[in-house]
mmCIF file of C-alpha atoms in Angstrom:
data_model
loop_
_atom_site.group_PDB
_atom_site.id
_atom_site.type_symbol
_atom_site.label_atom_id
_atom_site.label_comp_id
_atom_site.label_asym_id
_atom_site.label_seq_id
_atom_site.Cartn_x
_atom_site.Cartn_y
_atom_site.Cartn_z
ATOM 1 C CA MET A 14 33.428 107.936 -128.123
ATOM 2 C CA SER A 15 31.369 108.991 -131.120
ATOM 3 C CA TRP A 16 28.699 111.380 -129.840
ATOM 4 C CA ASN A 17 27.451 114.040 -132.366
ATOM 5 C CA LYS A 18 28.852 117.469 -132.080
ATOM 6 C CA ASN A 19 25.925 119.164 -130.698
ATOM 7 C CA ALA A 20 24.669 120.678 -127.417
ATOM 8 C CA PHE A 21 23.654 117.486 -125.946
ATOM 9 C CA GLY A 22 26.754 115.845 -127.147
ATOM 10 C CA TYR A 23 29.075 118.480 -125.725
ATOM 11 C CA LEU A 24 27.192 118.116 -122.179
ATOM 12 C CA MET A 25 27.821 114.075 -122.346
ATOM 13 C CA TRP A 26 31.540 114.966 -123.157
ATOM 14 C CA LEU A 27 31.680 117.110 -120.400
ATOM 15 C CA ILE A 28 30.215 114.768 -117.722
ATOM 16 C CA TYR A 29 32.651 111.926 -119.028
ATOM 17 C CA VAL A 30 35.506 113.945 -118.614
ATOM 18 C CA PHE A 31 34.353 115.166 -115.126
ATOM 19 C CA VAL A 32 33.552 111.347 -114.166
ATOM 20 C CA THR A 33 36.876 110.088 -115.369
ATOM 21 C CA GLY A 34 38.838 112.725 -113.698
ATOM 22 C CA MET A 35 37.107 111.967 -110.542
ATOM 23 C CA VAL A 36 37.792 108.398 -110.592
ATOM 24 C CA LEU A 37 41.493 108.926 -111.562
ATOM 25 C CA LEU A 38 41.619 111.255 -108.574
ATOM 26 C CA VAL A 39 40.009 108.780 -105.976
ATOM 27 C CA THR A 40 42.073 105.835 -107.273
ATOM 28 C CA THR A 41 45.453 107.684 -107.375
ATOM 29 C CA SER A 42 44.624 109.349 -104.259
ATOM 30 C CA GLY A 43 43.802 106.037 -102.398
ATOM 31 C CA PHE A 44 46.783 104.497 -103.761
ATOM 32 C CA CYS A 45 49.092 107.054 -102.631
ATOM 33 C CA ALA A 46 47.422 107.124 -98.962
ATOM 34 C CA GLU A 47 48.070 103.499 -98.758
ATOM 35 C CA ARG A 48 51.696 103.957 -99.517
ATOM 36 C CA GLY A 49 52.002 107.110 -97.117
ATOM 37 C CA MET A 50 52.586 109.558 -99.990
ATOM 38 C CA HIS A 51 51.345 112.902 -99.968
ATOM 39 C CA PHE A 52 47.939 113.749 -101.436
ATOM 40 C CA GLY A 53 49.580 116.120 -103.928
ATOM 41 C CA TRP A 54 51.146 112.833 -105.488
ATOM 42 C CA GLY A 55 47.667 111.613 -106.287
ATOM 43 C CA ILE A 56 46.841 114.882 -108.164
ATOM 44 C CA GLY A 57 49.945 115.031 -110.045
ATOM 45 C CA ILE A 58 49.613 111.190 -111.267
ATOM 46 C CA SER A 59 45.815 111.859 -112.142
ATOM 47 C CA ALA A 60 47.046 114.850 -114.183
ATOM 48 C CA GLY A 61 49.821 112.929 -115.783
ATOM 49 C CA ILE A 62 47.537 110.165 -116.888
ATOM 50 C CA GLY A 63 44.845 112.555 -118.077
ATOM 51 C CA ILE A 64 47.643 114.366 -120.413
ATOM 52 C CA LEU A 65 48.929 110.980 -121.736
ATOM 53 C CA GLY A 66 45.259 110.075 -122.534
ATOM 54 C CA GLY A 67 44.807 113.385 -124.408
ATOM 55 C CA ILE A 68 48.081 112.954 -126.434
ATOM 56 C CA LEU A 69 47.015 109.319 -127.181
ATOM 57 C CA VAL A 70 43.512 110.400 -128.337
ATOM 58 C CA PHE A 71 45.250 113.074 -130.406
ATOM 59 C CA CYS A 72 47.670 110.644 -132.032
ATOM 60 C CA LEU A 73 44.777 108.213 -132.932
ATOM 61 C CA ARG A 74 42.836 111.001 -134.611
ATOM 62 C CA ARG A 75 45.971 111.789 -136.624
ATOM 63 C CA TRP A 76 46.223 108.346 -137.642
ATOM 64 C CA THR A 77 42.441 107.539 -138.170
ATOM 65 C CA SER A 78 42.593 106.540 -141.776
ATOM 66 C CA ALA A 79 45.689 104.349 -141.253
ATOM 67 C CA CYS A 80 43.924 102.841 -138.145
ATOM 68 C CA LYS A 81 40.599 102.377 -140.093
ATOM 69 C CA ASN A 82 42.516 100.585 -142.863
ATOM 70 C CA PHE A 83 44.162 98.179 -140.612
ATOM 71 C CA VAL A 84 41.154 97.124 -138.544
ATOM 72 C CA GLU A 85 39.230 96.500 -141.858
ATOM 73 C CA LYS A 86 42.025 94.204 -143.091
ATOM 74 C CA LYS A 87 42.407 92.459 -139.870
ATOM 75 C CA ARG A 88 39.017 92.478 -138.746
ATOM 76 C CA ASN A 89 38.614 88.780 -138.012
ATOM 77 C CA LEU A 90 41.878 88.556 -136.072
ATOM 78 C CA LEU A 91 41.005 91.570 -133.882
ATOM 79 C CA VAL A 92 37.708 89.975 -132.930
ATOM 80 C CA VAL A 93 39.655 86.762 -131.833
ATOM 81 C CA PHE A 94 42.102 88.969 -130.115
ATOM 82 C CA GLU A 95 39.329 90.930 -128.365
ATOM 83 C CA GLY A 96 37.538 87.756 -127.369
ATOM 84 C CA VAL A 97 40.780 86.265 -125.815
ATOM 85 C CA LEU A 98 41.340 89.632 -123.832
ATOM 86 C CA VAL A 99 37.630 89.592 -122.736
ATOM 87 C CA LEU A 100 38.149 85.878 -121.530
ATOM 88 C CA GLY A 101 41.663 86.663 -119.865
ATOM 89 C CA PHE A 102 40.224 89.729 -118.032
ATOM 90 C CA THR A 103 37.206 87.686 -116.713
ATOM 91 C CA LEU A 104 39.307 84.658 -115.494
ATOM 92 C CA ALA A 105 41.694 87.136 -113.800
ATOM 93 C CA GLY A 106 38.911 89.018 -112.132
ATOM 94 C CA ILE A 107 37.080 85.907 -110.809
ATOM 95 C CA TRP A 108 40.731 84.612 -109.586
ATOM 96 C CA LEU A 109 41.148 87.836 -107.742
ATOM 97 C CA ARG A 110 37.807 87.649 -105.904
ATOM 98 C CA VAL A 111 38.374 83.952 -105.096
ATOM 99 C CA MET A 112 41.631 84.872 -103.653
ATOM 100 C CA GLY A 113 40.072 87.535 -101.411
ATOM 101 C CA MET A 114 37.140 85.462 -100.083
ATOM 102 C CA ALA A 115 39.523 84.557 -97.012
ATOM 103 C CA ALA A 116 39.693 88.122 -95.936
ATOM 104 C CA ALA A 117 36.101 88.912 -96.446
ATOM 105 C CA ASN A 118 33.781 90.476 -93.586
ATOM 106 C CA TRP A 119 31.719 87.109 -92.882
ATOM 107 C CA SER A 120 28.753 89.199 -91.536
ATOM 108 C CA SER A 121 25.919 91.195 -93.080
ATOM 109 C CA GLU A 122 22.464 92.482 -91.878
ATOM 110 C CA TYR A 123 21.226 91.188 -95.433
ATOM 111 C CA TYR A 124 22.280 87.583 -94.748
ATOM 112 C CA GLU A 125 20.612 87.745 -91.329
ATOM 113 C CA ALA A 126 17.460 89.039 -93.181
ATOM 114 C CA ALA A 127 17.624 86.340 -95.691
ATOM 115 C CA GLN A 128 18.251 83.314 -93.575
ATOM 116 C CA VAL A 129 16.006 80.553 -93.801
ATOM 117 C CA VAL A 130 14.368 80.124 -90.184
ATOM 118 C CA ALA A 131 11.252 78.458 -89.015
ATOM 119 C CA GLU A 132 8.071 80.609 -88.945
ATOM 120 C CA GLN A 133 10.326 83.484 -90.479
ATOM 121 C CA ARG A 134 8.642 86.656 -91.967
ATOM 122 C CA MET A 135 10.545 88.537 -94.713
ATOM 123 C CA PRO A 136 11.086 92.227 -93.323
ATOM 124 C CA ARG A 137 9.160 94.931 -95.148
ATOM 125 C CA ILE A 138 11.912 96.935 -97.001
ATOM 126 C CA VAL A 139 10.911 100.354 -98.773
ATOM 127 C CA HIS A 140 13.968 100.490 -100.738
ATOM 128 C CA GLY A 141 13.248 98.451 -104.108
ATOM 129 C CA ALA A 142 16.830 97.210 -104.644
ATOM 130 C CA SER A 143 17.337 96.156 -101.286
ATOM 131 C CA TYR A 144 13.855 94.047 -101.199
ATOM 132 C CA LEU A 145 14.833 92.235 -104.447
ATOM 133 C CA TYR A 146 18.267 91.438 -103.165
ATOM 134 C CA VAL A 147 16.894 89.980 -99.896
ATOM 135 C CA GLU A 148 14.382 87.966 -101.896
ATOM 136 C CA MET A 149 17.054 86.848 -104.106
ATOM 137 C CA LEU A 150 19.294 85.655 -101.605
ATOM 138 C CA HIS A 151 16.551 84.150 -99.218
ATOM 139 C CA GLY A 152 15.683 81.939 -102.513
ATOM 140 C CA LEU A 153 19.547 80.936 -102.787
ATOM 141 C CA LEU A 154 19.764 79.986 -98.981
ATOM 142 C CA LEU A 155 16.478 77.959 -99.128
ATOM 143 C CA LEU A 156 17.837 76.147 -102.145
ATOM 144 C CA LEU A 157 21.620 75.827 -100.924
ATOM 145 C CA GLY A 158 21.263 76.087 -97.154
ATOM 146 C CA ASN A 159 22.300 78.785 -94.669
ATOM 147 C CA HIS A 160 25.833 79.062 -95.716
ATOM 148 C CA TYR A 161 27.340 82.571 -95.849
ATOM 149 C CA ALA A 162 29.407 81.616 -98.807
ATOM 150 C CA VAL A 163 26.466 81.124 -100.852
ATOM 151 C CA GLY A 164 26.056 85.071 -100.777
ATOM 152 C CA ILE A 165 29.467 85.684 -101.595
ATOM 153 C CA TRP A 166 29.473 83.374 -104.467
ATOM 154 C CA ALA A 167 26.175 85.088 -105.648
ATOM 155 C CA GLN A 168 27.922 88.422 -105.322
ATOM 156 C CA ILE A 169 30.688 87.383 -107.470
ATOM 157 C CA ALA A 170 28.606 85.924 -110.022
ATOM 158 C CA LEU A 171 26.239 89.134 -110.052
ATOM 159 C CA GLN A 172 29.304 91.432 -110.632
ATOM 160 C CA VAL A 173 30.891 89.165 -113.206
ATOM 161 C CA ALA A 174 27.603 89.049 -115.275
ATOM 162 C CA ALA A 175 26.939 92.865 -114.724
ATOM 163 C CA LEU A 176 30.514 93.642 -116.041
ATOM 164 C CA LEU A 177 30.080 91.455 -119.065
ATOM 165 C CA VAL A 178 26.948 93.382 -119.850
ATOM 166 C CA PHE A 179 28.489 96.353 -119.159
ATOM 167 C CA PHE A 180 31.440 95.640 -121.757
ATOM 168 C CA PHE A 181 28.738 94.993 -124.622
ATOM 169 C CA VAL A 182 27.066 98.222 -123.790
ATOM 170 C CA MET A 183 30.330 100.213 -123.775
ATOM 171 C CA ARG A 184 31.388 98.482 -127.156
ATOM 172 C CA LYS A 185 28.096 99.378 -128.823
ATOM 173 C CA SER A 186 28.115 103.201 -127.602
ATOM 174 C CA ALA A 187 32.026 103.829 -127.566
ATOM 175 C CA GLY A 188 33.909 101.003 -129.338
ATOM 176 C CA ALA A 189 35.870 98.233 -128.628
ATOM 177 C CA LEU A 190 39.068 99.933 -127.425
ATOM 178 C CA ALA A 191 37.126 101.861 -124.574
ATOM 179 C CA ALA A 192 35.099 98.931 -123.818
ATOM 180 C CA LEU A 193 38.216 96.697 -123.231
ATOM 181 C CA SER A 194 39.906 99.253 -121.110
ATOM 182 C CA ALA A 195 37.049 99.923 -119.050
ATOM 183 C CA PHE A 196 36.257 96.187 -118.595
ATOM 184 C CA GLY A 197 39.740 95.270 -117.826
ATOM 185 C CA PHE A 198 39.956 98.121 -115.035
ATOM 186 C CA PHE A 199 36.801 97.204 -113.445
ATOM 187 C CA MET A 200 37.802 93.433 -113.569
ATOM 188 C CA CYS A 201 40.999 94.174 -111.719
ATOM 189 C CA ALA A 202 40.274 97.184 -109.670
ATOM 190 C CA PRO A 203 40.631 96.486 -105.783
ATOM 191 C CA TYR A 204 37.767 98.548 -105.221
ATOM 192 C CA MET A 205 35.500 96.317 -107.265
ATOM 193 C CA VAL A 206 37.181 93.257 -105.916
ATOM 194 C CA GLN A 207 36.185 94.394 -102.328
ATOM 195 C CA ASN A 208 32.638 95.165 -103.393
ATOM 196 C CA ALA A 209 32.257 91.583 -104.749
ATOM 197 C CA LEU A 210 32.878 90.121 -101.408
ATOM 198 C CA VAL A 211 30.391 92.131 -99.320
ATOM 199 C CA LEU A 212 26.615 91.324 -99.263
ATOM 200 C CA SER A 213 24.885 94.168 -100.426
ATOM 201 C CA PRO A 214 22.197 94.970 -103.292
ATOM 202 C CA VAL A 215 24.718 96.960 -105.235
ATOM 203 C CA MET A 216 25.812 94.396 -107.548
ATOM 204 C CA LEU A 217 22.414 93.212 -108.176
ATOM 205 C CA TYR A 218 21.266 96.663 -108.895
ATOM 206 C CA PHE A 219 24.340 97.142 -111.317
ATOM 207 C CA LEU A 220 23.232 94.162 -113.206
ATOM 208 C CA ILE A 221 19.766 95.297 -113.596
ATOM 209 C CA PHE A 222 21.110 98.790 -114.412
ATOM 210 C CA MET A 223 23.205 97.455 -117.247
ATOM 211 C CA VAL A 224 20.295 95.202 -118.675
ATOM 212 C CA CYS A 225 18.123 98.187 -118.643
ATOM 213 C CA ALA A 226 20.912 100.212 -120.585
ATOM 214 C CA THR A 227 21.183 97.574 -123.246
ATOM 215 C CA LEU A 228 17.414 97.460 -123.625
ATOM 216 C CA ILE A 229 17.352 101.080 -124.089
ATOM 217 C CA ALA A 230 20.361 100.950 -126.612
ATOM 218 C CA ALA A 231 18.544 98.551 -128.629
ATOM 219 C CA GLY A 232 15.412 100.702 -128.512
ATOM 220 C CA PHE A 233 15.736 102.569 -131.589
ATOM 221 C CA GLN A 234 16.498 99.692 -133.598
ATOM 222 C CA ARG A 235 12.680 98.771 -134.024
ATOM 223 C CA LYS A 236 10.436 100.282 -136.677
ATOM 224 C CA ARG A 237 7.998 101.615 -134.476
ATOM 225 C CA GLU A 238 10.015 104.476 -132.885
ATOM 226 C CA ASN A 239 7.350 106.287 -130.916
ATOM 227 C CA VAL A 240 6.262 102.875 -129.109
ATOM 228 C CA ALA A 241 10.045 102.196 -128.765
ATOM 229 C CA ALA A 242 10.487 105.662 -127.088
ATOM 230 C CA PHE A 243 7.795 105.258 -124.677
ATOM 231 C CA LEU A 244 9.079 101.509 -123.610
ATOM 232 C CA MET A 245 12.332 103.194 -123.041
ATOM 233 C CA GLY A 246 10.982 105.426 -120.676
ATOM 234 C CA ILE A 247 9.171 102.732 -118.880
ATOM 235 C CA ILE A 248 12.541 100.877 -118.599
ATOM 236 C CA ALA A 249 14.446 103.829 -117.391
ATOM 237 C CA ALA A 250 11.712 104.276 -114.744
ATOM 238 C CA PHE A 251 12.271 100.930 -113.343
ATOM 239 C CA GLY A 252 15.833 101.926 -112.569
ATOM 240 C CA CYS A 253 14.776 105.262 -111.084
ATOM 241 C CA TYR A 254 12.309 103.120 -108.834
ATOM 242 C CA LEU A 255 14.891 100.935 -107.581
ATOM 243 C CA ASP A 256 17.477 103.394 -106.928
ATOM 244 C CA ILE A 257 17.936 107.261 -107.444
ATOM 245 C CA SER A 258 20.922 106.781 -109.828
ATOM 246 C CA GLY A 259 18.454 105.110 -112.292
ATOM 247 C CA ILE A 260 17.912 109.030 -113.517
ATOM 248 C CA LEU A 261 21.234 108.174 -115.445
ATOM 249 C CA LEU A 262 19.421 105.574 -117.640
ATOM 250 C CA LEU A 263 16.667 108.359 -118.599
ATOM 251 C CA ILE A 264 19.646 110.547 -119.554
ATOM 252 C CA PHE A 265 20.851 107.687 -121.653
ATOM 253 C CA ALA A 266 17.471 107.258 -123.195
ATOM 254 C CA LEU A 267 17.197 110.901 -124.324
ATOM 255 C CA TRP A 268 20.790 110.870 -125.499
ATOM 256 C CA VAL A 269 19.792 107.683 -127.676
ATOM 257 C CA ILE A 270 16.676 109.643 -129.105
ATOM 258 C CA LEU A 271 18.339 113.005 -129.667
ATOM 259 C CA CYS A 272 21.866 112.257 -130.434
ATOM 260 C CA GLY A 273 21.967 108.585 -131.471
ATOM 261 C CA ARG A 274 19.989 109.026 -134.587
ATOM 262 C CA ARG A 275 20.813 110.477 -137.985
ATOM 263 C CA GLU A 276 21.378 113.965 -138.267
ATOM 264 C CA GLU A 277 19.092 114.446 -141.504
ATOM 265 C CA GLU A 278 16.074 113.106 -139.522
ATOM 266 C CA GLU A 279 13.603 115.758 -138.639
ATOM 267 C CA LYS A 280 13.915 117.626 -135.361
ATOM 268 C CA ARG A 281 10.326 117.303 -134.800
ATOM 269 C CA LYS A 282 10.297 113.594 -134.726
ATOM 270 C CA LYS A 283 13.073 113.624 -132.232
ATOM 271 C CA PHE A 284 11.359 116.086 -129.971
ATOM 272 C CA VAL A 285 8.148 114.018 -130.035
ATOM 273 C CA SER A 286 9.857 110.803 -129.327
ATOM 274 C CA ALA A 287 11.842 112.503 -126.486
ATOM 275 C CA LEU A 288 8.339 113.668 -125.029
ATOM 276 C CA LEU A 289 7.050 110.101 -125.260
ATOM 277 C CA CYS A 290 10.044 108.796 -123.354
ATOM 278 C CA LEU A 291 9.648 111.340 -120.623
ATOM 279 C CA ALA A 292 5.771 110.400 -120.536
ATOM 280 C CA GLY A 293 6.675 106.701 -120.487
ATOM 281 C CA ALA A 294 9.274 107.288 -117.670
ATOM 282 C CA ALA A 295 6.501 109.238 -115.716
ATOM 283 C CA ALA A 296 3.835 106.653 -116.192
ATOM 284 C CA GLY A 297 6.313 103.822 -115.442
ATOM 285 C CA PHE A 298 7.476 105.375 -112.128
ATOM 286 C CA LEU A 299 4.041 106.028 -110.796
ATOM 287 C CA GLY A 300 2.921 102.457 -111.932
ATOM 288 C CA TYR A 301 5.859 100.710 -110.101
ATOM 289 C CA ILE A 302 5.017 102.690 -106.949
ATOM 290 C CA LEU A 303 1.384 101.618 -107.189
ATOM 291 C CA SER A 304 2.399 98.009 -107.626
ATOM 292 C CA ASP A 305 4.609 98.135 -104.615
ATOM 293 C CA ALA A 306 1.780 99.696 -102.329
ATOM 294 C CA LEU A 307 -0.619 97.008 -103.502
ATOM 295 C CA LEU A 308 1.779 94.239 -103.134
ATOM 296 C CA SER A 309 3.261 95.229 -99.953
ATOM 297 C CA GLY A 310 0.412 96.571 -98.094
ATOM 298 C CA LYS A 311 2.019 100.128 -97.531
ATOM 299 C CA SER A 312 0.451 103.312 -98.558
ATOM 300 C CA PHE A 313 1.318 105.043 -101.855
ATOM 301 C CA LEU A 314 2.664 108.080 -100.254
ATOM 302 C CA ARG A 315 4.948 105.805 -97.885
ATOM 303 C CA VAL A 316 6.545 103.976 -100.902
#
């Protein structure tokens, strides 16, 4: 990561370390439980991986200049190698998901809600992401027929597309090495493979979340920074409207404004842009709820 050394940057590092540690602990504990090993082994393995990661980061910091020279000399070759790895991870991930289709649970309340039936009325769903998912699935079933496999293939496509967008977001914000590591892990992790074979709105929301993050990351490449900040807030509000975890998009937008710009820029400009982002988020969130209420016939407070 390349976050600036200020209070917000340190906070992001703390969150990153905490989330990474929890993911490691959950992953290793599940691995040990499947093999009948004691829970303590999971903690020990997590600590060992964390220590090895810290040593690797320390060594890379010591060899920064040498690595930078190597990257500059072999840039074209490394880009090709990176593309091959991304393609390899993508094909491996698709293969794992296709192989797991036989063991998938071929029943879902979302499939029942989305089936094409004579005189069917789509159920009123308050949760935004669930409503969009049922509508999307209904459209696919209307086009391709009432086959459960259509939903499974849609889940796989949504997850692969979301992970590809995730790779480019990670590459822009944290570098190629971090992006490749995270992309390869999520493509091949058993948990992600299982989630691609269960009909739920999670993967659709994941894709929308990553697209919103991409738009936010590109926000300050525009000349009208105040307008961009307001639009970034509106984009983050859409993620919050679909699911409460969308608040992370708002945090990411504030980080782009406060830490993603040059240090020599005036703090006053950053502060104004941050306020405009929050104003855009508030206006956008209320606008999405009002639109939902008008289109669905529900009351504003119920939404």
